[in-house]
């Protein structure tokens, strides 16, 4: 069998659909975010990044860099092993203490990424709780879906943010069976926010554990950046809060925060935790410094929300249709994969603006989009430049020229 021929055929089909992912070779410039250098075909040019997840620019903050330099000089590069085998350092312990305090939970557990945190925690809980049933929002992240699938627990999918549908599904299951309701706070592709209080009310009525993914909210919302659950006053009623260190906190890694028993349960049984080399000490130190800093500083959050409002207003003024959202994420739907990529290519080629086309499977076919993420470091002039550029490349005439 000619395996490469099979691979090529599938890749060619992906390219024909306009869904093939081309990586932009970017050299981020510390001290100059959101500016970066793009390396492409032997040339280097300056660009402005408008699709990053370093939402608050903490990836270049002196407090974070200083902590990382200090830990790097103190401990060296890697952790040296898994958490159980020499890979737990004082920096990992301090980071987990910061995260537990942030969410006012008894304990926290750090993973190599947010994806691994969801996959490992949901997979372990669903597998180890006897006869467990998991109820999952239809728009949940792939990491949650994969974790639930790996658990082999019975699964019910409820319509996106539809509390009545969730309640009907919960009511259809025997009251004495263990249950988990898994959902997100800020959904990253649409930018909408879940009705957390109503979901928690329903889950409590049916004796279900609540598992909340806050990866696009931690650092961004709520007192001290503790997330939407803290903002809405329900964090103490949510059993597991999952977050990331790779977005608002500007580093890398994921975590869960919950009761000491639940965290110990996942720590003791989750293969994705047990068999993974732990984060480098410098990364853990930088993440802890970022969490600690954003607990007291409101400047970054306020500036980010202000710039998100400016961008939405600028798009509206130019008649650029965007999805309505109360979060910091600003999606502009194109509705076609080929045209979406063409628009992104035009923004980069003509204006030095880098945005990445978002296609299936992260979003349904026919809803392909440009996902804009304004930061505190995008100046008002950058926002006007982006809005003008979008107005130019998204005209019906420009899009109609794309085959």
mmCIF file of N, CA, C and O in Angstrom, residues 245-327:
data_model
loop_
_atom_site.group_PDB
_atom_site.id
_atom_site.type_symbol
_atom_site.label_atom_id
_atom_site.label_comp_id
_atom_site.label_asym_id
_atom_site.label_seq_id
_atom_site.Cartn_x
_atom_site.Cartn_y
_atom_site.Cartn_z
ATOM 1 N N UNK A 245 -2.791 28.738 31.484
ATOM 2 C CA UNK A 245 -1.747 29.722 31.760
ATOM 3 C C UNK A 245 -1.189 30.289 30.464
ATOM 4 O O UNK A 245 -0.278 31.114 30.490
ATOM 5 N N UNK A 246 -1.751 29.864 29.334
ATOM 6 C CA UNK A 246 -1.205 30.217 28.034
ATOM 7 C C UNK A 246 -1.949 31.310 27.306
ATOM 8 O O UNK A 246 -1.609 31.629 26.172
ATOM 9 N N UNK A 247 -2.958 31.904 27.932
ATOM 10 C CA UNK A 247 -3.700 32.971 27.266
ATOM 11 C C UNK A 247 -3.491 34.273 28.045
ATOM 12 O O UNK A 247 -2.476 34.936 27.867
ATOM 13 N N UNK A 248 -4.421 34.645 28.899
ATOM 14 C CA UNK A 248 -4.277 35.926 29.602
ATOM 15 C C UNK A 248 -3.004 35.982 30.441
ATOM 16 O O UNK A 248 -2.428 37.058 30.625
ATOM 17 N N UNK A 249 -2.536 34.830 30.922
ATOM 18 C CA UNK A 249 -1.340 34.833 31.771
ATOM 19 C C UNK A 249 -0.048 34.808 30.968
ATOM 20 O O UNK A 249 1.041 34.977 31.535
ATOM 21 N N UNK A 250 -0.127 34.585 29.671
ATOM 22 C CA UNK A 250 1.004 34.813 28.786
ATOM 23 C C UNK A 250 2.121 33.788 28.830
ATOM 24 O O UNK A 250 3.212 34.045 28.308
ATOM 25 N N UNK A 251 1.883 32.604 29.417
ATOM 26 C CA UNK A 251 2.968 31.617 29.488
ATOM 27 C C UNK A 251 2.474 30.330 28.813
ATOM 28 O O UNK A 251 2.126 30.353 27.648
ATOM 29 N N UNK A 252 2.432 29.217 29.527
ATOM 30 C CA UNK A 252 1.912 27.973 28.965
ATOM 31 C C UNK A 252 1.533 27.049 30.121
ATOM 32 O O UNK A 252 2.097 27.151 31.216
ATOM 33 N N UNK A 253 0.588 26.151 29.869
ATOM 34 C CA UNK A 253 0.166 25.201 30.891
ATOM 35 C C UNK A 253 -1.321 25.299 31.137
ATOM 36 O O UNK A 253 -1.994 26.241 30.698
ATOM 37 N N UNK A 254 -1.858 24.292 31.827
ATOM 38 C CA UNK A 254 -3.272 24.286 32.202
ATOM 39 C C UNK A 254 -3.412 23.818 33.632
ATOM 40 O O UNK A 254 -2.435 23.371 34.250
ATOM 41 N N UNK A 255 -4.625 23.897 34.163
ATOM 42 C CA UNK A 255 -4.811 23.497 35.554
ATOM 43 C C UNK A 255 -6.276 23.245 35.848
ATOM 44 O O UNK A 255 -7.169 23.651 35.096
ATOM 45 N N UNK A 256 -6.511 22.553 36.958
ATOM 46 C CA UNK A 256 -7.838 22.484 37.558
ATOM 47 C C UNK A 256 -7.727 22.984 38.993
ATOM 48 O O UNK A 256 -6.672 22.876 39.623
ATOM 49 N N UNK A 257 -8.821 23.546 39.496
ATOM 50 C CA UNK A 257 -8.921 23.952 40.897
ATOM 51 C C UNK A 257 -10.219 23.374 41.440
ATOM 52 O O UNK A 257 -11.272 23.500 40.804
ATOM 53 N N UNK A 258 -10.139 22.726 42.600
ATOM 54 C CA UNK A 258 -11.313 22.040 43.137
ATOM 55 C C UNK A 258 -11.060 21.700 44.604
ATOM 56 O O UNK A 258 -10.118 22.225 45.221
ATOM 57 N N UNK A 259 -11.880 20.804 45.151
ATOM 58 C CA UNK A 259 -11.652 20.344 46.517
ATOM 59 C C UNK A 259 -10.352 19.547 46.580
ATOM 60 O O UNK A 259 -9.883 19.005 45.566
ATOM 61 N N UNK A 260 -9.777 19.464 47.764
ATOM 62 C CA UNK A 260 -8.519 18.733 47.933
ATOM 63 C C UNK A 260 -8.696 17.266 47.540
ATOM 64 O O UNK A 260 -7.807 16.667 46.912
ATOM 65 N N UNK A 261 -9.827 16.669 47.882
ATOM 66 C CA UNK A 261 -10.060 15.265 47.563
ATOM 67 C C UNK A 261 -10.173 15.045 46.056
ATOM 68 O O UNK A 261 -9.627 14.076 45.511
ATOM 69 N N UNK A 262 -10.915 15.920 45.378
ATOM 70 C CA UNK A 262 -11.072 15.744 43.934
ATOM 71 C C UNK A 262 -9.734 15.919 43.226
ATOM 72 O O UNK A 262 -9.389 15.140 42.320
ATOM 73 N N UNK A 263 -8.968 16.930 43.618
ATOM 74 C CA UNK A 263 -7.661 17.159 43.000
ATOM 75 C C UNK A 263 -6.743 15.969 43.242
ATOM 76 O O UNK A 263 -6.037 15.501 42.334
ATOM 77 N N UNK A 264 -6.742 15.445 44.455
ATOM 78 C CA UNK A 264 -5.906 14.289 44.769
ATOM 79 C C UNK A 264 -6.348 13.067 43.971
ATOM 80 O O UNK A 264 -5.525 12.258 43.525
ATOM 81 N N UNK A 265 -7.638 12.936 43.761
ATOM 82 C CA UNK A 265 -8.198 11.838 42.966
ATOM 83 C C UNK A 265 -7.659 11.905 41.529
ATOM 84 O O UNK A 265 -7.176 10.903 40.987
ATOM 85 N N UNK A 266 -7.749 13.086 40.915
ATOM 86 C CA UNK A 266 -7.248 13.243 39.542
ATOM 87 C C UNK A 266 -5.734 13.048 39.506
ATOM 88 O O UNK A 266 -5.189 12.375 38.620
ATOM 89 N N UNK A 267 -5.040 13.621 40.466
ATOM 90 C CA UNK A 267 -3.575 13.492 40.532
ATOM 91 C C UNK A 267 -3.148 12.031 40.609
ATOM 92 O O UNK A 267 -2.137 11.631 40.018
ATOM 93 N N UNK A 268 -3.946 11.234 41.294
ATOM 94 C CA UNK A 268 -3.576 9.839 41.548
ATOM 95 C C UNK A 268 -3.969 8.883 40.438
ATOM 96 O O UNK A 268 -3.401 7.792 40.332
ATOM 97 N N UNK A 269 -4.953 9.273 39.588
ATOM 98 C CA UNK A 269 -5.477 8.328 38.605
ATOM 99 C C UNK A 269 -5.375 8.798 37.149
ATOM 100 O O UNK A 269 -5.615 7.981 36.245
ATOM 101 N N UNK A 270 -5.046 10.056 36.892
ATOM 102 C CA UNK A 270 -5.064 10.563 35.512
ATOM 103 C C UNK A 270 -3.758 10.249 34.788
ATOM 104 O O UNK A 270 -2.708 10.802 35.132
ATOM 105 N N UNK A 271 -3.777 9.393 33.752
ATOM 106 C CA UNK A 271 -2.540 9.091 33.025
ATOM 107 C C UNK A 271 -1.892 10.332 32.404
ATOM 108 O O UNK A 271 -0.666 10.444 32.363
ATOM 109 N N UNK A 272 -2.731 11.278 31.932
ATOM 110 C CA UNK A 272 -2.192 12.483 31.311
ATOM 111 C C UNK A 272 -1.389 13.344 32.260
ATOM 112 O O UNK A 272 -0.577 14.162 31.830
ATOM 113 N N UNK A 273 -1.632 13.168 33.565
ATOM 114 C CA UNK A 273 -0.824 13.857 34.574
ATOM 115 C C UNK A 273 0.336 12.987 35.035
ATOM 116 O O UNK A 273 1.485 13.425 35.075
ATOM 117 N N UNK A 274 0.052 11.739 35.337
ATOM 118 C CA UNK A 274 1.050 10.856 35.931
ATOM 119 C C UNK A 274 2.255 10.664 35.018
ATOM 120 O O UNK A 274 3.410 10.680 35.472
ATOM 121 N N UNK A 275 2.022 10.520 33.727
ATOM 122 C CA UNK A 275 3.089 10.121 32.809
ATOM 123 C C UNK A 275 3.667 11.279 31.991
ATOM 124 O O UNK A 275 4.424 11.046 31.044
ATOM 125 N N UNK A 276 3.339 12.527 32.335
ATOM 126 C CA UNK A 276 3.860 13.690 31.607
ATOM 127 C C UNK A 276 4.970 14.377 32.389
ATOM 128 O O UNK A 276 4.844 14.588 33.602
ATOM 129 N N UNK A 277 6.043 14.739 31.697
ATOM 130 C CA UNK A 277 7.074 15.565 32.313
ATOM 131 C C UNK A 277 6.452 16.889 32.739
ATOM 132 O O UNK A 277 5.661 17.476 32.010
ATOM 133 N N UNK A 278 6.804 17.344 33.907
ATOM 134 C CA UNK A 278 6.201 18.569 34.432
ATOM 135 C C UNK A 278 6.742 19.801 33.720
ATOM 136 O O UNK A 278 7.782 19.760 33.048
ATOM 137 N N UNK A 279 6.020 20.904 33.855
ATOM 138 C CA UNK A 279 6.455 22.163 33.265
ATOM 139 C C UNK A 279 7.858 22.531 33.738
ATOM 140 O O UNK A 279 8.214 22.273 34.892
ATOM 141 N N UNK A 280 8.667 23.153 32.891
ATOM 142 C CA UNK A 280 9.954 23.657 33.355
ATOM 143 C C UNK A 280 9.765 24.621 34.523
ATOM 144 O O UNK A 280 8.791 25.389 34.542
ATOM 145 N N UNK A 281 10.666 24.603 35.498
ATOM 146 C CA UNK A 281 10.517 25.492 36.651
ATOM 147 C C UNK A 281 10.376 26.963 36.262
ATOM 148 O O UNK A 281 9.607 27.698 36.891
ATOM 149 N N UNK A 282 11.102 27.393 35.239
ATOM 150 C CA UNK A 282 11.019 28.798 34.827
ATOM 151 C C UNK A 282 9.621 29.148 34.336
ATOM 152 O O UNK A 282 9.123 30.256 34.567
ATOM 153 N N UNK A 283 8.970 28.213 33.649
ATOM 154 C CA UNK A 283 7.598 28.438 33.177
ATOM 155 C C UNK A 283 6.645 28.538 34.361
ATOM 156 O O UNK A 283 5.780 29.420 34.417
ATOM 157 N N UNK A 284 6.786 27.620 35.321
ATOM 158 C CA UNK A 284 5.934 27.657 36.507
ATOM 159 C C UNK A 284 6.132 28.958 37.280
ATOM 160 O O UNK A 284 5.160 29.561 37.762
ATOM 161 N N UNK A 285 7.382 29.402 37.389
ATOM 162 C CA UNK A 285 7.666 30.651 38.101
ATOM 163 C C UNK A 285 7.053 31.844 37.379
ATOM 164 O O UNK A 285 6.469 32.740 38.006
ATOM 165 N N UNK A 286 7.169 31.880 36.050
ATOM 166 C CA UNK A 286 6.587 32.974 35.283
ATOM 167 C C UNK A 286 5.077 32.992 35.373
ATOM 168 O O UNK A 286 4.460 34.059 35.495
ATOM 169 N N UNK A 287 4.474 31.813 35.329
ATOM 170 C CA UNK A 287 3.013 31.730 35.432
ATOM 171 C C UNK A 287 2.536 32.201 36.799
ATOM 172 O O UNK A 287 1.556 32.948 36.901
ATOM 173 N N UNK A 288 3.233 31.777 37.846
ATOM 174 C CA UNK A 288 2.846 32.205 39.202
ATOM 175 C C UNK A 288 2.963 33.713 39.342
ATOM 176 O O UNK A 288 2.105 34.365 39.952
ATOM 177 N N UNK A 289 4.026 34.287 38.777
ATOM 178 C CA UNK A 289 4.212 35.741 38.841
ATOM 179 C C UNK A 289 3.094 36.463 38.097
ATOM 180 O O UNK A 289 2.601 37.509 38.542
ATOM 181 N N UNK A 290 2.666 35.903 36.958
ATOM 182 C CA UNK A 290 1.600 36.515 36.171
ATOM 183 C C UNK A 290 0.271 36.462 36.917
ATOM 184 O O UNK A 290 -0.465 37.454 36.982
ATOM 185 N N UNK A 291 -0.051 35.296 37.492
ATOM 186 C CA UNK A 291 -1.284 35.158 38.267
ATOM 187 C C UNK A 291 -1.276 36.124 39.443
ATOM 188 O O UNK A 291 -2.267 36.828 39.709
ATOM 189 N N UNK A 292 -0.153 36.179 40.131
ATOM 190 C CA UNK A 292 -0.024 37.038 41.313
ATOM 191 C C UNK A 292 -0.194 38.508 40.933
ATOM 192 O O UNK A 292 -0.909 39.267 41.601
ATOM 193 N N UNK A 293 0.435 38.916 39.842
ATOM 194 C CA UNK A 293 0.361 40.309 39.393
ATOM 195 C C UNK A 293 -1.067 40.691 39.004
ATOM 196 O O UNK A 293 -1.576 41.750 39.401
ATOM 197 N N UNK A 294 -1.726 39.827 38.239
ATOM 198 C CA UNK A 294 -3.063 40.154 37.741
ATOM 199 C C UNK A 294 -4.142 40.053 38.818
ATOM 200 O O UNK A 294 -5.272 40.474 38.598
ATOM 201 N N UNK A 295 -3.797 39.513 39.968
ATOM 202 C CA UNK A 295 -4.733 39.545 41.090
ATOM 203 C C UNK A 295 -4.924 40.964 41.617
ATOM 204 O O UNK A 295 -5.969 41.280 42.206
ATOM 205 N N UNK A 296 -3.926 41.821 41.417
ATOM 206 C CA UNK A 296 -3.985 43.167 41.990
ATOM 207 C C UNK A 296 -4.049 44.272 40.947
ATOM 208 O O UNK A 296 -4.478 45.382 41.259
ATOM 209 N N UNK A 297 -3.634 44.000 39.716
ATOM 210 C CA UNK A 297 -3.631 45.040 38.690
ATOM 211 C C UNK A 297 -4.880 44.954 37.821
ATOM 212 O O UNK A 297 -5.173 43.907 37.227
ATOM 213 N N UNK A 298 -5.605 46.062 37.738
ATOM 214 C CA UNK A 298 -6.780 46.139 36.875
ATOM 215 C C UNK A 298 -6.478 46.864 35.560
ATOM 216 O O UNK A 298 -7.321 46.886 34.656
ATOM 217 N N UNK A 299 -5.296 47.451 35.439
ATOM 218 C CA UNK A 299 -4.980 48.289 34.283
ATOM 219 C C UNK A 299 -5.099 47.524 32.979
ATOM 220 O O UNK A 299 -5.688 48.011 32.003
ATOM 221 N N UNK A 300 -4.533 46.319 32.953
ATOM 222 C CA UNK A 300 -4.531 45.535 31.714
ATOM 223 C C UNK A 300 -5.946 45.132 31.314
ATOM 224 O O UNK A 300 -6.323 45.229 30.137
ATOM 225 N N UNK A 301 -6.735 44.685 32.283
ATOM 226 C CA UNK A 301 -8.104 44.275 31.974
ATOM 227 C C UNK A 301 -8.939 45.453 31.488
ATOM 228 O O UNK A 301 -9.710 45.336 30.531
ATOM 229 N N UNK A 302 -8.808 46.582 32.151
ATOM 230 C CA UNK A 302 -9.593 47.755 31.765
ATOM 231 C C UNK A 302 -9.225 48.237 30.363
ATOM 232 O O UNK A 302 -10.108 48.557 29.555
ATOM 233 N N UNK A 303 -7.931 48.267 30.073
ATOM 234 C CA UNK A 303 -7.483 48.717 28.750
ATOM 235 C C UNK A 303 -7.937 47.739 27.669
ATOM 236 O O UNK A 303 -8.347 48.150 26.567
ATOM 237 N N UNK A 304 -7.884 46.465 27.985
ATOM 238 C CA UNK A 304 -8.299 45.464 27.004
ATOM 239 C C UNK A 304 -9.785 45.597 26.684
ATOM 240 O O UNK A 304 -10.184 45.569 25.521
ATOM 241 N N UNK A 305 -10.608 45.743 27.698
ATOM 242 C CA UNK A 305 -12.047 45.893 27.468
ATOM 243 C C UNK A 305 -12.349 47.188 26.707
ATOM 244 O O UNK A 305 -13.241 47.222 25.850
ATOM 245 N N UNK A 306 -11.606 48.243 27.018
ATOM 246 C CA UNK A 306 -11.794 49.512 26.313
ATOM 247 C C UNK A 306 -11.475 49.356 24.828
ATOM 248 O O UNK A 306 -12.229 49.823 23.963
ATOM 249 N N UNK A 307 -10.373 48.670 24.537
ATOM 250 C CA UNK A 307 -9.989 48.500 23.138
ATOM 251 C C UNK A 307 -10.940 47.554 22.403
ATOM 252 O O UNK A 307 -11.190 47.726 21.209
ATOM 253 N N UNK A 308 -11.475 46.561 23.111
ATOM 254 C CA UNK A 308 -12.479 45.700 22.488
ATOM 255 C C UNK A 308 -13.712 46.512 22.101
ATOM 256 O O UNK A 308 -14.278 46.338 21.010
ATOM 257 N N UNK A 309 -14.121 47.420 22.975
ATOM 258 C CA UNK A 309 -15.275 48.277 22.675
ATOM 259 C C UNK A 309 -14.971 49.205 21.504
ATOM 260 O O UNK A 309 -15.833 49.431 20.635
ATOM 261 N N UNK A 310 -13.749 49.750 21.460
ATOM 262 C CA UNK A 310 -13.366 50.612 20.340
ATOM 263 C C UNK A 310 -13.404 49.860 19.020
ATOM 264 O O UNK A 310 -13.868 50.387 17.994
ATOM 265 N N UNK A 311 -12.911 48.619 19.029
ATOM 266 C CA UNK A 311 -12.896 47.834 17.794
ATOM 267 C C UNK A 311 -14.313 47.527 17.333
ATOM 268 O O UNK A 311 -14.632 47.671 16.141
ATOM 269 N N UNK A 312 -15.174 47.124 18.241
ATOM 270 C CA UNK A 312 -16.554 46.824 17.862
ATOM 271 C C UNK A 312 -17.230 48.057 17.267
ATOM 272 O O UNK A 312 -17.944 47.961 16.256
ATOM 273 N N UNK A 313 -16.985 49.211 17.878
ATOM 274 C CA UNK A 313 -17.581 50.459 17.366
ATOM 275 C C UNK A 313 -17.023 50.800 15.994
ATOM 276 O O UNK A 313 -17.764 51.236 15.097
ATOM 277 N N UNK A 314 -15.723 50.591 15.797
ATOM 278 C CA UNK A 314 -15.097 50.900 14.505
ATOM 279 C C UNK A 314 -15.651 50.003 13.403
ATOM 280 O O UNK A 314 -15.888 50.471 12.275
ATOM 281 N N UNK A 315 -15.863 48.744 13.702
ATOM 282 C CA UNK A 315 -16.450 47.839 12.708
ATOM 283 C C UNK A 315 -17.880 48.239 12.401
ATOM 284 O O UNK A 315 -18.302 48.253 11.235
ATOM 285 N N UNK A 316 -18.640 48.565 13.444
ATOM 286 C CA UNK A 316 -20.034 48.962 13.243
ATOM 287 C C UNK A 316 -20.129 50.233 12.395
ATOM 288 O O UNK A 316 -21.006 50.343 11.519
ATOM 289 N N UNK A 317 -19.233 51.167 12.643
ATOM 290 C CA UNK A 317 -19.256 52.417 11.886
ATOM 291 C C UNK A 317 -19.024 52.195 10.395
ATOM 292 O O UNK A 317 -19.508 52.948 9.554
ATOM 293 N N UNK A 318 -18.281 51.156 10.068
ATOM 294 C CA UNK A 318 -17.967 50.867 8.666
ATOM 295 C C UNK A 318 -18.909 49.833 8.063
ATOM 296 O O UNK A 318 -18.699 49.379 6.938
ATOM 297 N N UNK A 319 -19.903 49.432 8.826
ATOM 298 C CA UNK A 319 -20.879 48.478 8.313
ATOM 299 C C UNK A 319 -20.336 47.069 8.162
ATOM 300 O O UNK A 319 -20.856 46.285 7.352
ATOM 301 N N UNK A 320 -19.312 46.715 8.933
ATOM 302 C CA UNK A 320 -18.739 45.371 8.885
ATOM 303 C C UNK A 320 -19.501 44.487 9.868
ATOM 304 O O UNK A 320 -19.458 44.725 11.080
ATOM 305 N N UNK A 321 -20.189 43.501 9.343
ATOM 306 C CA UNK A 321 -21.006 42.637 10.195
ATOM 307 C C UNK A 321 -20.105 41.797 11.101
ATOM 308 O O UNK A 321 -19.132 41.203 10.647
ATOM 309 N N UNK A 322 -20.454 41.784 12.373
ATOM 310 C CA UNK A 322 -19.717 40.972 13.351
ATOM 311 C C UNK A 322 -20.730 40.245 14.223
ATOM 312 O O UNK A 322 -21.888 40.657 14.340
ATOM 313 N N UNK A 323 -20.284 39.193 14.841
ATOM 314 C CA UNK A 323 -21.167 38.476 15.756
ATOM 315 C C UNK A 323 -21.341 39.294 17.022
ATOM 316 O O UNK A 323 -20.358 39.838 17.555
ATOM 317 N N UNK A 324 -22.560 39.411 17.522
ATOM 318 C CA UNK A 324 -22.767 40.155 18.772
ATOM 319 C C UNK A 324 -22.141 39.390 19.932
ATOM 320 O O UNK A 324 -22.367 38.193 20.087
ATOM 321 N N UNK A 325 -21.350 40.071 20.721
ATOM 322 C CA UNK A 325 -20.670 39.408 21.821
ATOM 323 C C UNK A 325 -20.404 40.404 22.933
ATOM 324 O O UNK A 325 -20.104 41.572 22.667
ATOM 325 N N UNK A 326 -20.519 39.925 24.161
ATOM 326 C CA UNK A 326 -20.215 40.777 25.309
ATOM 327 C C UNK A 326 -18.828 40.504 25.863
ATOM 328 O O UNK A 326 -18.455 41.053 26.893
ATOM 329 N N UNK A 327 -18.068 39.663 25.173
ATOM 330 C CA UNK A 327 -16.715 39.342 25.624
ATOM 331 C C UNK A 327 -15.685 40.122 24.816
ATOM 332 O O UNK A 327 -16.022 40.956 23.972
#
